[in-house]
Short mmCIF file of C-alpha atoms and ligand atoms in Angstrom, two decimals:
data_model
loop_
_atom_site.label_atom_id
_atom_site.label_comp_id
_atom_site.label_asym_id
_atom_site.label_seq_id
_atom_site.Cartn_x
_atom_site.Cartn_y
_atom_site.Cartn_z
CA MET A 291 8.95 -25.47 -23.86
CA ALA A 292 11.38 -24.00 -21.62
CA GLU A 293 12.75 -26.16 -18.48
CA SER A 294 9.69 -27.10 -15.58
CA VAL A 295 9.11 -24.70 -12.32
CA ARG A 296 8.32 -27.52 -9.54
CA MET A 297 6.18 -26.45 -6.37
CA THR A 298 4.27 -28.03 -3.67
CA LEU A 299 1.60 -27.38 -2.14
CA HIS A 300 1.19 -28.33 1.73
CA PRO A 301 -1.05 -26.78 4.87
CA GLU A 302 1.89 -27.37 6.65
CA PHE A 303 4.25 -25.10 4.54
CA ARG A 304 2.92 -22.50 6.28
CA ILE A 305 3.74 -18.47 6.94
CA SER A 306 1.77 -16.86 8.67
CA ASP A 307 -2.07 -16.02 9.20
CA ILE A 308 -2.31 -13.16 6.96
CA ASP A 309 -3.60 -9.76 7.87
CA GLN A 310 -5.80 -8.01 5.49
CA ARG A 311 -4.58 -4.90 5.84
CA ILE A 312 -1.69 -5.61 3.69
CA TYR A 313 -4.12 -4.94 1.05
CA GLY A 314 -4.33 -1.37 2.20
CA SER A 315 -3.57 2.31 -0.15
CA PHE A 316 -3.16 5.16 0.17
CA ILE A 317 -4.93 8.97 -0.15
CA GLU A 318 -2.74 11.99 0.00
CA HIS A 319 -3.67 15.69 -0.20
CA LEU A 320 -1.71 15.76 -3.87
CA GLY A 321 -3.24 16.16 -6.97
CA ARG A 322 -5.97 15.04 -7.97
CA ALA A 323 -5.98 12.13 -5.36
CA VAL A 324 -8.88 13.94 -3.06
CA TYR A 325 -10.12 16.70 -5.27
CA GLY A 326 -11.58 15.15 -8.74
CA GLY A 327 -10.61 11.48 -7.15
CA ILE A 328 -12.98 10.98 -4.38
CA TYR A 329 -14.49 13.62 -4.09
CA GLU A 330 -16.35 15.76 -6.56
CA PRO A 331 -19.27 17.37 -5.55
CA GLY A 332 -21.34 19.30 -8.54
CA HIS A 333 -20.10 15.46 -10.13
CA PRO A 334 -22.86 13.02 -11.58
CA GLN A 335 -22.06 10.73 -9.60
CA ALA A 336 -21.31 12.87 -6.38
CA ASP A 337 -23.24 11.93 -3.51
CA ALA A 338 -24.96 15.01 -0.87
CA ASP A 339 -20.79 15.03 0.72
CA GLY A 340 -19.50 15.36 -3.30
CA PHE A 341 -18.43 11.53 -2.91
CA ARG A 342 -17.77 10.54 -5.86
CA GLN A 343 -20.10 7.07 -6.29
CA ASP A 344 -18.30 5.51 -9.28
CA VAL A 345 -14.88 5.73 -7.13
CA ILE A 346 -16.70 4.26 -3.94
CA GLU A 347 -18.13 1.51 -6.24
CA LEU A 348 -14.58 0.69 -8.12
CA ILE A 349 -12.93 1.56 -3.63
CA ARG A 350 -15.47 -1.69 -2.10
CA ASP A 351 -15.18 -3.59 -5.15
CA LEU A 352 -11.55 -3.93 -4.56
CA ASN A 353 -12.19 -4.60 -0.99
CA VAL A 354 -9.29 -2.37 0.41
CA PRO A 355 -9.47 -2.36 3.70
CA ILE A 356 -7.60 0.52 5.39
CA VAL A 357 -6.58 4.02 3.99
CA ARG A 358 -3.61 6.44 5.35
CA TYR A 359 -4.42 10.09 4.93
CA PRO A 360 -3.55 13.09 4.96
CA GLY A 361 0.03 12.46 3.50
CA GLY A 362 2.54 11.69 2.62
CA ASN A 363 5.06 14.57 2.17
CA PHE A 364 1.50 16.60 2.70
CA VAL A 365 1.08 15.59 6.45
CA SER A 366 4.73 17.78 7.57
CA GLY A 367 3.45 21.01 6.48
CA TYR A 368 -0.19 20.39 7.56
CA ASP A 369 -2.76 21.90 10.69
CA TRP A 370 -4.87 19.65 10.73
CA GLU A 371 -7.29 22.34 12.62
CA ASP A 372 -7.64 23.74 9.09
CA GLY A 373 -9.88 21.24 7.61
CA ILE A 374 -12.59 21.13 10.20
CA GLY A 375 -15.31 23.26 10.65
CA PRO A 376 -17.74 25.18 8.12
CA LYS A 377 -15.81 25.24 4.86
CA GLU A 378 -16.55 28.87 4.40
CA GLN A 379 -14.02 29.65 7.12
CA ARG A 380 -11.69 27.08 5.95
CA PRO A 381 -8.33 28.60 4.62
CA ARG A 382 -6.32 28.23 1.35
CA ARG A 383 -2.66 27.47 1.97
CA LEU A 384 0.18 27.29 0.19
CA GLU A 385 1.20 23.55 0.42
CA LEU A 386 4.83 23.54 0.22
CA ALA A 387 5.53 19.98 -0.31
CA TRP A 388 3.92 19.52 -3.76
CA ARG A 389 3.57 23.63 -4.87
CA THR A 390 0.10 24.29 -4.74
CA ILE A 391 -2.94 25.77 -3.56
CA GLU A 392 -4.55 23.69 -0.46
CA PRO A 393 -8.23 24.87 -0.36
CA ASN A 394 -8.73 22.37 2.88
CA LEU A 395 -12.36 21.56 1.75
CA PHE A 396 -11.57 18.26 2.37
CA GLY A 397 -10.20 17.38 6.00
CA THR A 398 -10.88 14.52 8.37
CA ASP A 399 -14.31 14.82 9.46
CA GLU A 400 -14.78 14.24 5.80
CA PHE A 401 -11.88 11.61 5.33
CA ILE A 402 -13.74 8.94 8.15
CA ASP A 403 -16.97 10.09 6.63
CA TRP A 404 -15.69 8.94 3.12
CA CYS A 405 -13.59 5.33 4.92
CA ARG A 406 -17.05 4.04 5.95
CA LYS A 407 -19.27 5.41 2.83
CA ALA A 408 -16.13 3.32 1.19
CA ASN A 409 -16.08 0.03 3.58
CA THR A 410 -12.54 0.84 4.72
CA ALA A 411 -10.68 1.61 7.87
CA PRO A 412 -8.46 5.00 8.37
CA MET A 413 -5.13 5.42 9.42
CA LEU A 414 -4.20 8.68 10.11
CA ALA A 415 -0.67 10.61 10.23
CA VAL A 416 0.30 12.98 12.03
CA ASN A 417 2.64 16.30 11.74
CA LEU A 418 5.49 15.72 13.39
CA GLY A 419 7.65 17.98 10.60
CA SER A 420 6.52 21.79 11.17
CA ARG A 421 4.55 20.59 14.37
CA GLY A 422 5.05 18.18 16.81
CA LEU A 423 3.40 16.63 20.02
CA GLU A 424 0.84 19.26 20.71
CA ALA A 425 -0.90 19.23 17.38
CA ALA A 426 -0.82 14.94 17.91
CA ARG A 427 -2.00 15.47 21.15
CA ASP A 428 -5.60 17.03 19.91
CA ILE A 429 -5.96 15.42 16.80
CA ILE A 430 -6.51 12.23 19.07
CA GLU A 431 -8.51 14.73 21.27
CA TYR A 432 -10.46 15.17 18.55
CA CYS A 433 -10.59 12.09 16.57
CA ASN A 434 -11.33 9.61 19.74
CA HIS A 435 -12.38 10.86 23.17
CA PRO A 436 -15.83 10.85 23.75
CA GLY A 437 -16.27 14.37 24.20
CA GLY A 438 -16.50 17.08 27.38
CA THR A 439 -13.17 18.64 26.45
CA MET A 440 -12.25 21.33 23.99
CA TRP A 441 -11.64 19.34 20.87
CA SER A 442 -13.73 16.44 21.09
CA ASP A 443 -16.53 19.21 21.62
CA LYS A 444 -15.88 20.80 18.52
CA ARG A 445 -15.90 17.56 17.18
CA ILE A 446 -19.32 17.21 18.28
CA ALA A 447 -20.45 20.83 16.88
CA ASN A 448 -18.79 19.91 13.75
CA GLY A 449 -21.76 16.52 13.64
CA HIS A 450 -19.41 13.74 15.06
CA THR A 451 -21.31 13.27 17.89
CA ALA A 452 -19.78 10.04 17.79
CA PRO A 453 -15.86 9.72 18.35
CA HIS A 454 -14.16 8.23 14.51
CA ASN A 455 -12.38 6.02 16.70
CA VAL A 456 -8.86 6.12 14.42
CA LYS A 457 -7.24 2.51 15.76
CA VAL A 458 -3.89 3.21 13.66
CA TRP A 459 -1.70 6.41 13.28
CA CYS A 460 1.87 7.23 12.06
CA LEU A 461 4.24 9.16 13.56
CA GLY A 462 4.68 11.79 11.02
CA ASN A 463 6.24 10.41 7.48
CA GLU A 464 9.98 10.11 5.41
CA MET A 465 11.74 12.00 8.03
CA ASP A 466 14.62 10.87 6.93
CA GLY A 467 13.99 12.29 4.12
CA PRO A 468 16.08 15.83 3.10
CA TRP A 469 12.87 16.59 1.21
CA GLN A 470 10.96 16.80 4.19
CA ILE A 471 9.28 19.71 5.89
CA GLY A 472 11.46 19.45 8.86
CA HIS A 473 13.49 17.00 7.79
CA LYS A 474 15.34 15.41 11.36
CA THR A 475 18.38 13.16 12.53
CA ALA A 476 17.27 10.23 13.50
CA ASP A 477 18.19 10.73 17.23
CA GLU A 478 15.85 14.10 16.75
CA TYR A 479 12.99 12.16 15.57
CA GLY A 480 13.47 9.02 17.48
CA ARG A 481 13.03 11.57 20.88
CA LEU A 482 9.96 13.05 19.14
CA ALA A 483 8.10 10.70 18.00
CA HIS A 484 9.00 8.65 21.68
CA GLU A 485 7.22 11.36 23.42
CA THR A 486 4.51 11.56 21.17
CA ALA A 487 4.02 8.09 21.10
CA LYS A 488 3.73 8.29 24.34
CA VAL A 489 1.37 11.05 24.72
CA MET A 490 -1.30 10.06 21.90
CA LYS A 491 -1.59 7.11 24.12
CA TRP A 492 -2.16 8.44 27.27
CA VAL A 493 -5.49 9.54 25.25
CA ASP A 494 -5.77 6.97 23.93
CA PRO A 495 -4.15 3.80 25.10
CA SER A 496 -6.30 1.34 22.34
CA ILE A 497 -4.44 3.05 19.48
CA GLU A 498 -1.23 1.28 17.13
CA LEU A 499 1.40 3.58 16.22
CA VAL A 500 3.79 3.34 13.46
CA ALA A 501 7.57 4.79 13.36
CA CYS A 502 8.79 6.57 10.22
CA GLY A 503 11.70 3.81 8.88
CA SER A 504 13.44 4.99 6.33
CA SER A 505 11.98 6.30 2.45
CA ASN A 506 13.68 3.71 0.88
CA ARG A 507 16.62 1.13 1.16
CA ASN A 508 18.69 3.43 -0.86
CA MET A 509 18.86 6.46 1.88
CA SER A 510 22.69 6.79 2.80
CA THR A 511 20.95 6.05 6.51
CA PHE A 512 18.30 3.22 6.11
CA ALA A 513 19.86 0.61 8.57
CA SER A 514 20.83 2.98 10.73
CA TRP A 515 17.99 5.30 10.83
CA GLU A 516 15.91 2.61 11.54
CA ALA A 517 18.56 1.01 14.50
CA THR A 518 18.04 4.33 16.12
CA VAL A 519 14.50 5.29 15.75
CA LEU A 520 14.09 1.94 17.75
CA ASP A 521 15.90 2.40 20.08
CA HIS A 522 14.71 5.63 21.21
CA THR A 523 10.61 4.14 20.51
CA TYR A 524 10.57 0.28 20.53
CA GLU A 525 8.53 -0.11 23.47
CA HIS A 526 5.80 2.12 22.10
CA VAL A 527 5.32 1.33 18.68
CA GLU A 528 3.60 -1.37 16.72
CA TYR A 529 5.16 -1.04 13.72
CA LEU A 530 8.06 0.11 11.31
CA SER A 531 7.34 1.87 8.04
CA LEU A 532 9.30 1.32 4.80
CA HIS A 533 8.58 3.21 1.90
CA THR A 534 9.97 1.94 -1.99
CA TYR A 535 8.83 2.78 -5.49
CA TYR A 536 10.40 0.87 -8.37
CA GLY A 537 10.69 2.34 -12.24
CA ASN A 538 11.86 1.37 -15.30
CA PRO A 539 13.34 4.25 -17.22
CA THR A 540 15.95 2.69 -19.17
CA ASN A 541 13.30 0.42 -20.25
CA ASN A 542 15.14 -2.77 -19.46
CA THR A 543 12.41 -5.05 -18.41
CA PRO A 544 14.15 -8.38 -16.70
CA ASN A 545 15.82 -5.52 -14.38
CA PHE A 546 12.57 -3.98 -13.85
CA LEU A 547 10.51 -7.18 -13.02
CA ALA A 548 13.35 -8.22 -10.72
CA LYS A 549 12.97 -5.26 -8.67
CA SER A 550 10.93 -7.01 -6.14
CA ILE A 551 14.15 -9.12 -5.20
CA ASP A 552 15.32 -5.95 -3.73
CA MET A 553 12.11 -5.09 -2.01
CA ASP A 554 12.62 -9.03 -0.47
CA ARG A 555 15.79 -7.95 0.75
CA PHE A 556 14.53 -4.47 2.46
CA ILE A 557 12.47 -6.60 4.46
CA SER A 558 14.66 -9.30 5.38
CA SER A 559 17.01 -5.84 6.34
CA VAL A 560 14.67 -4.08 8.06
CA VAL A 561 13.11 -7.62 9.95
CA GLY A 562 17.07 -8.19 11.10
CA ILE A 563 17.20 -4.60 12.65
CA CYS A 564 13.85 -4.94 14.54
CA ASP A 565 15.10 -8.36 16.43
CA TYR A 566 18.60 -6.82 17.01
CA ILE A 567 17.42 -4.28 18.67
CA GLN A 568 14.73 -6.22 20.35
CA ALA A 569 17.95 -8.50 21.83
CA LYS A 570 19.32 -5.14 23.01
CA LYS A 571 16.32 -4.36 25.04
CA ARG A 572 15.68 -8.04 26.12
CA SER A 573 12.48 -7.21 25.44
CA LYS A 574 9.51 -9.99 24.01
CA LYS A 575 8.33 -7.97 21.86
CA THR A 576 8.40 -8.10 18.25
CA MET A 577 8.23 -5.23 16.16
CA TYR A 578 5.81 -5.86 12.54
CA LEU A 579 6.18 -4.47 9.75
CA SER A 580 3.77 -1.46 8.22
CA PHE A 581 5.12 -1.75 4.41
CA ASP A 582 2.83 1.79 4.15
CA GLU A 583 4.04 3.16 0.49
CA TRP A 584 4.81 0.30 -2.68
CA ASN A 585 4.45 0.85 -6.13
CA VAL A 586 5.92 1.66 -9.29
CA TRP A 587 6.28 5.31 -10.27
CA TYR A 588 8.22 6.88 -12.44
CA HIS A 589 5.99 7.42 -15.53
CA SER A 590 4.80 10.82 -14.64
CA ARG A 591 7.95 12.03 -12.91
CA ALA A 592 9.57 14.54 -16.25
CA ALA A 593 5.48 16.24 -16.72
CA ASP A 594 5.35 16.94 -12.72
CA ARG A 595 9.34 18.59 -13.39
CA ALA A 596 7.53 20.54 -16.01
CA MET A 597 4.68 22.00 -13.60
CA ASP A 598 3.60 24.99 -13.14
CA PRO A 599 3.03 25.68 -9.20
CA TRP A 600 0.21 26.99 -6.29
CA GLN A 601 -2.68 25.73 -9.22
CA VAL A 602 -5.60 23.58 -6.73
CA ALA A 603 -4.91 20.15 -7.66
CA PRO A 604 -2.93 20.14 -10.76
CA PRO A 605 -2.59 16.54 -11.85
CA GLN A 606 0.41 15.56 -10.78
CA LEU A 607 2.21 11.92 -10.19
CA GLU A 608 -0.60 10.53 -13.11
CA ASP A 609 1.32 7.16 -14.06
CA ILE A 610 -0.39 5.56 -16.79
CA TYR A 611 0.76 2.40 -15.89
CA ASN A 612 1.59 -0.56 -19.00
CA PHE A 613 0.96 -4.36 -18.21
CA GLU A 614 4.72 -4.54 -17.37
CA ASP A 615 3.80 -2.43 -14.06
CA ALA A 616 0.73 -4.80 -13.51
CA LEU A 617 3.59 -8.16 -13.76
CA LEU A 618 6.16 -6.05 -10.63
CA VAL A 619 2.92 -4.73 -8.61
CA GLY A 620 1.64 -8.44 -8.95
CA LEU A 621 5.96 -9.67 -8.21
CA MET A 622 5.53 -7.16 -4.86
CA LEU A 623 2.25 -8.58 -3.70
CA ILE A 624 3.02 -12.17 -3.55
CA THR A 625 6.83 -10.87 -2.19
CA MET A 626 5.02 -8.69 1.20
CA LEU A 627 2.63 -12.64 1.79
CA LYS A 628 5.83 -14.25 1.40
CA HIS A 629 6.94 -12.34 4.48
CA SER A 630 3.22 -12.19 6.13
CA ASP A 631 4.58 -13.02 9.08
CA ARG A 632 5.90 -9.68 10.08
CA VAL A 633 4.42 -7.54 7.25
CA LYS A 634 1.04 -7.16 8.65
CA MET A 635 0.24 -3.40 7.11
CA ALA A 636 0.97 -2.28 2.90
CA CYS A 637 -0.64 0.69 1.71
CA GLN A 638 -0.47 0.69 -2.46
CA ALA A 639 0.66 4.26 -2.47
CA GLN A 640 -1.49 6.04 -3.52
CA LEU A 641 -5.60 5.12 -4.36
CA VAL A 642 -6.95 6.90 -6.75
CA ASN A 643 -5.16 9.38 -10.23
CA VAL A 644 -2.30 9.68 -8.06
CA ILE A 645 0.41 6.81 -9.22
CA ALA A 646 -3.09 4.11 -8.68
CA PRO A 647 -5.00 1.63 -9.53
CA ILE A 648 -8.19 3.88 -10.48
CA MET A 649 -7.98 6.92 -12.21
CA THR A 650 -11.27 9.32 -13.11
CA ALA A 651 -11.61 12.15 -15.69
CA ASN A 652 -12.60 15.38 -13.74
CA GLY A 653 -16.35 15.19 -14.50
CA GLY A 654 -16.27 12.54 -16.73
CA PRO A 655 -15.81 8.51 -15.90
CA SER A 656 -13.44 6.84 -14.03
CA TRP A 657 -11.56 3.45 -14.91
CA ARG A 658 -9.10 0.70 -13.81
CA GLN A 659 -5.47 1.00 -14.51
CA THR A 660 -3.63 -2.29 -15.00
CA ILE A 661 -2.67 -2.22 -11.66
CA TYR A 662 -5.88 -2.65 -10.56
CA HIS A 663 -5.92 -6.44 -10.99
CA PRO A 664 -3.66 -8.03 -9.07
CA TYR A 665 -4.55 -6.22 -6.54
CA TYR A 666 -8.16 -6.48 -6.38
CA HIS A 667 -6.84 -10.41 -7.17
CA THR A 668 -5.06 -10.61 -4.14
CA ALA A 669 -7.07 -8.94 -1.36
CA ARG A 670 -9.91 -10.55 -3.24
CA TYR A 671 -8.61 -14.75 -3.33
CA GLY A 672 -5.30 -13.73 -0.70
CA ASN A 673 -6.87 -14.79 2.04
CA GLY A 674 -6.04 -16.88 5.20
CA VAL A 675 -2.77 -18.32 5.57
CA ALA A 676 0.09 -18.10 3.39
CA LEU A 677 1.82 -20.96 2.21
CA ASN A 678 5.11 -21.10 0.80
CA LEU A 679 5.95 -23.18 -2.57
CA ASN A 680 9.24 -24.00 -1.99
CA LEU A 681 9.70 -23.53 -5.46
CA SER A 682 12.31 -24.36 -7.95
CA SER A 683 12.16 -22.53 -11.03
CA PRO A 684 15.02 -21.97 -14.08
CA THR A 685 16.41 -18.40 -13.99
CA TYR A 686 18.13 -15.45 -15.65
CA HIS A 687 20.99 -13.69 -15.06
CA ASP A 688 20.47 -9.70 -14.45
CA ALA A 689 23.56 -7.47 -14.07
CA GLU A 690 21.63 -6.11 -10.18
CA PHE A 691 20.39 -9.27 -8.98
CA ASP A 692 22.59 -12.49 -10.17
CA ALA A 693 19.92 -15.83 -10.74
CA VAL A 694 16.51 -14.41 -10.56
CA PRO A 695 13.92 -16.98 -10.89
CA TYR A 696 11.28 -16.84 -14.15
CA VAL A 697 8.62 -17.79 -12.06
CA ASP A 698 7.82 -16.79 -8.02
CA GLY A 699 4.65 -17.38 -6.24
CA VAL A 700 2.75 -17.83 -3.06
CA ALA A 701 -0.26 -19.78 -2.02
CA THR A 702 -2.80 -18.99 -0.13
CA TRP A 703 -5.38 -21.02 2.28
CA ASN A 704 -8.63 -20.25 3.85
CA GLU A 705 -9.22 -23.49 5.17
CA ALA A 706 -12.37 -22.64 6.63
CA ASP A 707 -14.01 -21.79 2.92
CA GLY A 708 -12.13 -24.61 1.48
CA GLU A 709 -10.22 -21.78 -0.77
CA LEU A 710 -6.34 -22.35 -1.80
CA THR A 711 -5.19 -20.68 -4.33
CA VAL A 712 -1.58 -19.94 -6.03
CA PHE A 713 -0.37 -16.61 -7.34
CA ALA A 714 2.49 -16.91 -9.60
CA VAL A 715 4.07 -14.61 -12.31
CA ASN A 716 6.24 -15.82 -15.12
CA ARG A 717 9.08 -12.88 -16.09
CA ASN A 718 10.29 -14.96 -18.65
CA LEU A 719 9.14 -12.39 -21.93
CA SER A 720 9.84 -15.22 -24.59
CA ASP A 721 9.14 -18.22 -23.28
CA ALA A 722 5.83 -19.83 -21.56
CA LEU A 723 6.63 -22.59 -18.43
CA PRO A 724 5.20 -25.30 -17.26
CA ILE A 725 4.37 -25.64 -14.07
CA THR A 726 3.77 -29.49 -12.12
CA GLY A 727 2.98 -28.88 -8.10
CA ASP A 728 2.78 -31.81 -5.58
CA ALA A 729 -0.80 -31.63 -4.38
CA ARG A 730 -1.26 -34.46 -1.98
CA GLY A 731 -1.51 -31.87 0.90
CA PHE A 732 -4.46 -30.86 -0.04
CA ALA A 733 -6.10 -34.61 -1.48
CA GLY A 734 -10.08 -33.35 -2.54
CA TYR A 735 -9.30 -30.08 -4.03
CA ARG A 736 -10.14 -29.22 -7.96
CA VAL A 737 -9.52 -26.16 -9.65
CA VAL A 738 -12.08 -24.46 -10.27
CA GLU A 739 -10.96 -21.24 -11.99
CA HIS A 740 -7.39 -20.25 -13.01
CA ILE A 741 -7.11 -16.43 -13.67
CA THR A 742 -4.45 -14.96 -15.99
CA LEU A 743 -3.24 -11.22 -17.22
CA THR A 744 -1.16 -11.32 -20.08
CA HIS A 745 -1.11 -8.99 -23.34
CA PRO A 746 1.65 -9.34 -26.27
CA ASP A 747 2.99 -5.87 -25.84
CA LEU A 748 4.47 -5.39 -22.60
CA LYS A 749 3.97 -1.41 -22.37
CA ALA A 750 -0.11 -1.76 -23.65
CA VAL A 751 -1.59 0.66 -21.26
CA ASN A 752 -5.52 1.68 -20.45
CA THR A 753 -7.08 4.81 -20.92
CA GLN A 754 -10.56 5.75 -20.89
CA ASP A 755 -11.59 5.33 -24.27
CA ASN A 756 -10.36 1.83 -23.58
CA PRO A 757 -10.04 1.11 -20.24
CA ASP A 758 -9.70 -2.76 -20.95
CA ASN A 759 -7.09 -2.99 -23.04
CA VAL A 760 -5.14 -4.97 -20.11
CA SER A 761 -7.60 -7.18 -18.42
CA PRO A 762 -7.45 -10.51 -16.46
CA ARG A 763 -9.43 -13.45 -18.15
CA SER A 764 -10.31 -16.80 -16.88
CA ASN A 765 -8.28 -19.43 -19.54
CA GLY A 766 -6.24 -20.69 -17.98
CA ASP A 767 -5.23 -24.37 -18.11
CA ALA A 768 -4.50 -25.47 -14.63
CA GLN A 769 -5.67 -28.35 -13.84
CA ILE A 770 -4.92 -30.82 -10.98
CA VAL A 771 -4.79 -35.28 -11.82
CA ASP A 772 -3.80 -37.57 -9.40
CA ASN A 773 -2.78 -35.12 -6.70
CA GLU A 774 -0.44 -33.26 -9.15
CA LEU A 775 -1.19 -29.47 -10.06
CA HIS A 776 -0.86 -28.36 -14.03
CA ALA A 777 -0.40 -25.80 -15.68
CA THR A 778 1.24 -23.64 -18.26
CA LEU A 779 2.42 -20.08 -17.33
CA ALA A 780 2.16 -18.29 -20.75
CA PRO A 781 5.30 -15.39 -21.39
CA ALA A 782 4.79 -11.96 -19.43
CA SER A 783 2.32 -13.23 -17.32
CA TRP A 784 0.17 -13.04 -14.12
CA HIS A 785 -2.35 -16.07 -12.73
CA VAL A 786 -4.40 -16.54 -9.85
CA ILE A 787 -5.48 -20.90 -9.81
CA ARG A 788 -8.61 -21.01 -7.48
CA MET A 789 -8.90 -24.38 -6.04
CA LYS A 790 -11.57 -25.35 -3.83
CA LYS A 791 -12.10 -29.02 -2.26
O1 AHR B 157 3.08 8.64 -2.33
C1 AHR B 157 4.24 9.84 -2.93
C2 AHR B 157 5.12 10.63 -2.39
O2 AHR B 157 6.20 9.53 -2.12
C3 AHR B 157 4.36 10.88 -0.47
O3 AHR B 157 3.78 12.07 -0.30
C4 AHR B 157 5.89 10.44 0.17
O4 AHR B 157 5.40 9.70 1.29
C5 AHR B 157 7.36 9.68 -0.60
O5 AHR B 157 8.00 10.41 -1.09
#
C-alpha cells in the first residue's frame, strides 16, 4: 500500500452553490447526433414526432438540465429559416463546416419539442459567421415574442402558439478559429457581439447571453481574445465561453489523466481576465463562465479524415470511449465543481453518437459509453454546494505538469436532503491508495453507498454487443468510524462516496 491521502469534510469549506446547468450537454447538426441519434422516424422506438424514446429515456436518466443547439461549427453557416415550416418545403443544403448534406428535417421547433420531452432546457446559438445581427433578431422574435408580428406569427402558424421562451443564447461559436465560417478578429467579433446582444435584449430583456471565448487555451490569440471581446461586450453578456478537448494519441496515460490540470489553469486564467476587465471598467458585475464544449476527443480523427464528403448524417466524430477516458471525464467534472463559483454552465460535447456518452445503431439499440457513468453520478448526486476537501495526496512527476496529485476530488453537500457526496479519482495506475478524511464537521453522517468504476484494462470499451463491460458497482469499502472517513481507492478508479445523516 502506498502513502495515504488525507482530506477534511467541513461545511465551512464552501466553494459555491452549484448551478445544475454545469451538467449540460450539446447537440449539433453533425454526424448522427440529430439524424439517427435523437431523431429517427421509422425506428421501432420513435414516437409520432420521430424522436427516439430509448434515447430520451437515457437522457432523462442522465438528468441533463440544458442542451446547446444547433452548433458548434455548423451554426456559423446555418440559415435557421431553413429548419422551420412544412418539412417537404425545407431545402437540402451543402453543409460546409462538416462537408455533409443537411436535409433540414429537424430544426428549431423540433428541437424545442424534443427538449420538453427530454426534460431539459434549450440553449440556442445564433449564427455570427455567415449571418449576423438581423438573423439573430429574427430568430429570437420567432422563439420568444408572444405573437402579432411577422416572425412570432410564423411560429404560431407552424403549430407553436406559446412562445418557446428560450432563456440562454450563445453569440456565435468559436469565432477565434480560422476553421470557422466567418472567422473574425477579436475586435470584429467583439463589436458584432455587442450590437447583436443589445438588439436581442431589446426583443427579450429576460435572456442570458454567452460571448465566445477562445476555442482552447493553445490558441495563439488566447487571453488577448478574451480581454478584447469582453472590453466590447462586458455590460451586455452574462457569460464568457470556454472550450477544450483532450486526447491520449501517444498512449501516455499518466500525462493524459493530468490534463484536468490544464483545464483548471484554463479556468483560473479566464477568471483572471474577466476580473481584469471588470476592474478596468469599474463594473459591479461579475462575469460568469460557460464551459460549453468539453470532453475527450481523438479516437475518431483518422476515420473522419478518410470520410467521403456530402453524405447525409455519416458516422462522424464517433469516438468509442475507453475506461481511462471515463477517468479523465470524472476529473474534468471534479475540476468544474471546484470552480463552481464561476463556472455556472457547462456542456459536455456532445450528447448522442458524436463524441458522446450515448451511442445508437441506426434502426437498432442505444447504449451507454464509459464516459456516461461519471457524468451520470455527478449530475445525480453532485448538487447543493461544492466543498473543498483540502486534499493532500502523494504526487507523481509529469513533464508537462510537474507534480501531479495521484488523487483529486471534491465534495458536494445537499443540506436540505442531508446528503454529502465525495467524488474522487485515483490516478495511480498500479497502487491502491487509502484515504482518511476528518469528518468531524459532519458528525452523524454515515456512508450509505460507495460506488466505484474500475477495470483491469484501461482501454476497455462498451459496445453494442457488450454495453456493460465498463460499468459502476456499489462495492467500495468506505465507512465513517469515530468521525473519520476511511476508504480504499483501487488503482485507476472513479469513486462516489455517498453519505447521509
Ligand atoms: O464539438 C465538435 C466541434 O468542436 C464543434 O462543432 C466546434 O465548436 C468545436 O471545434
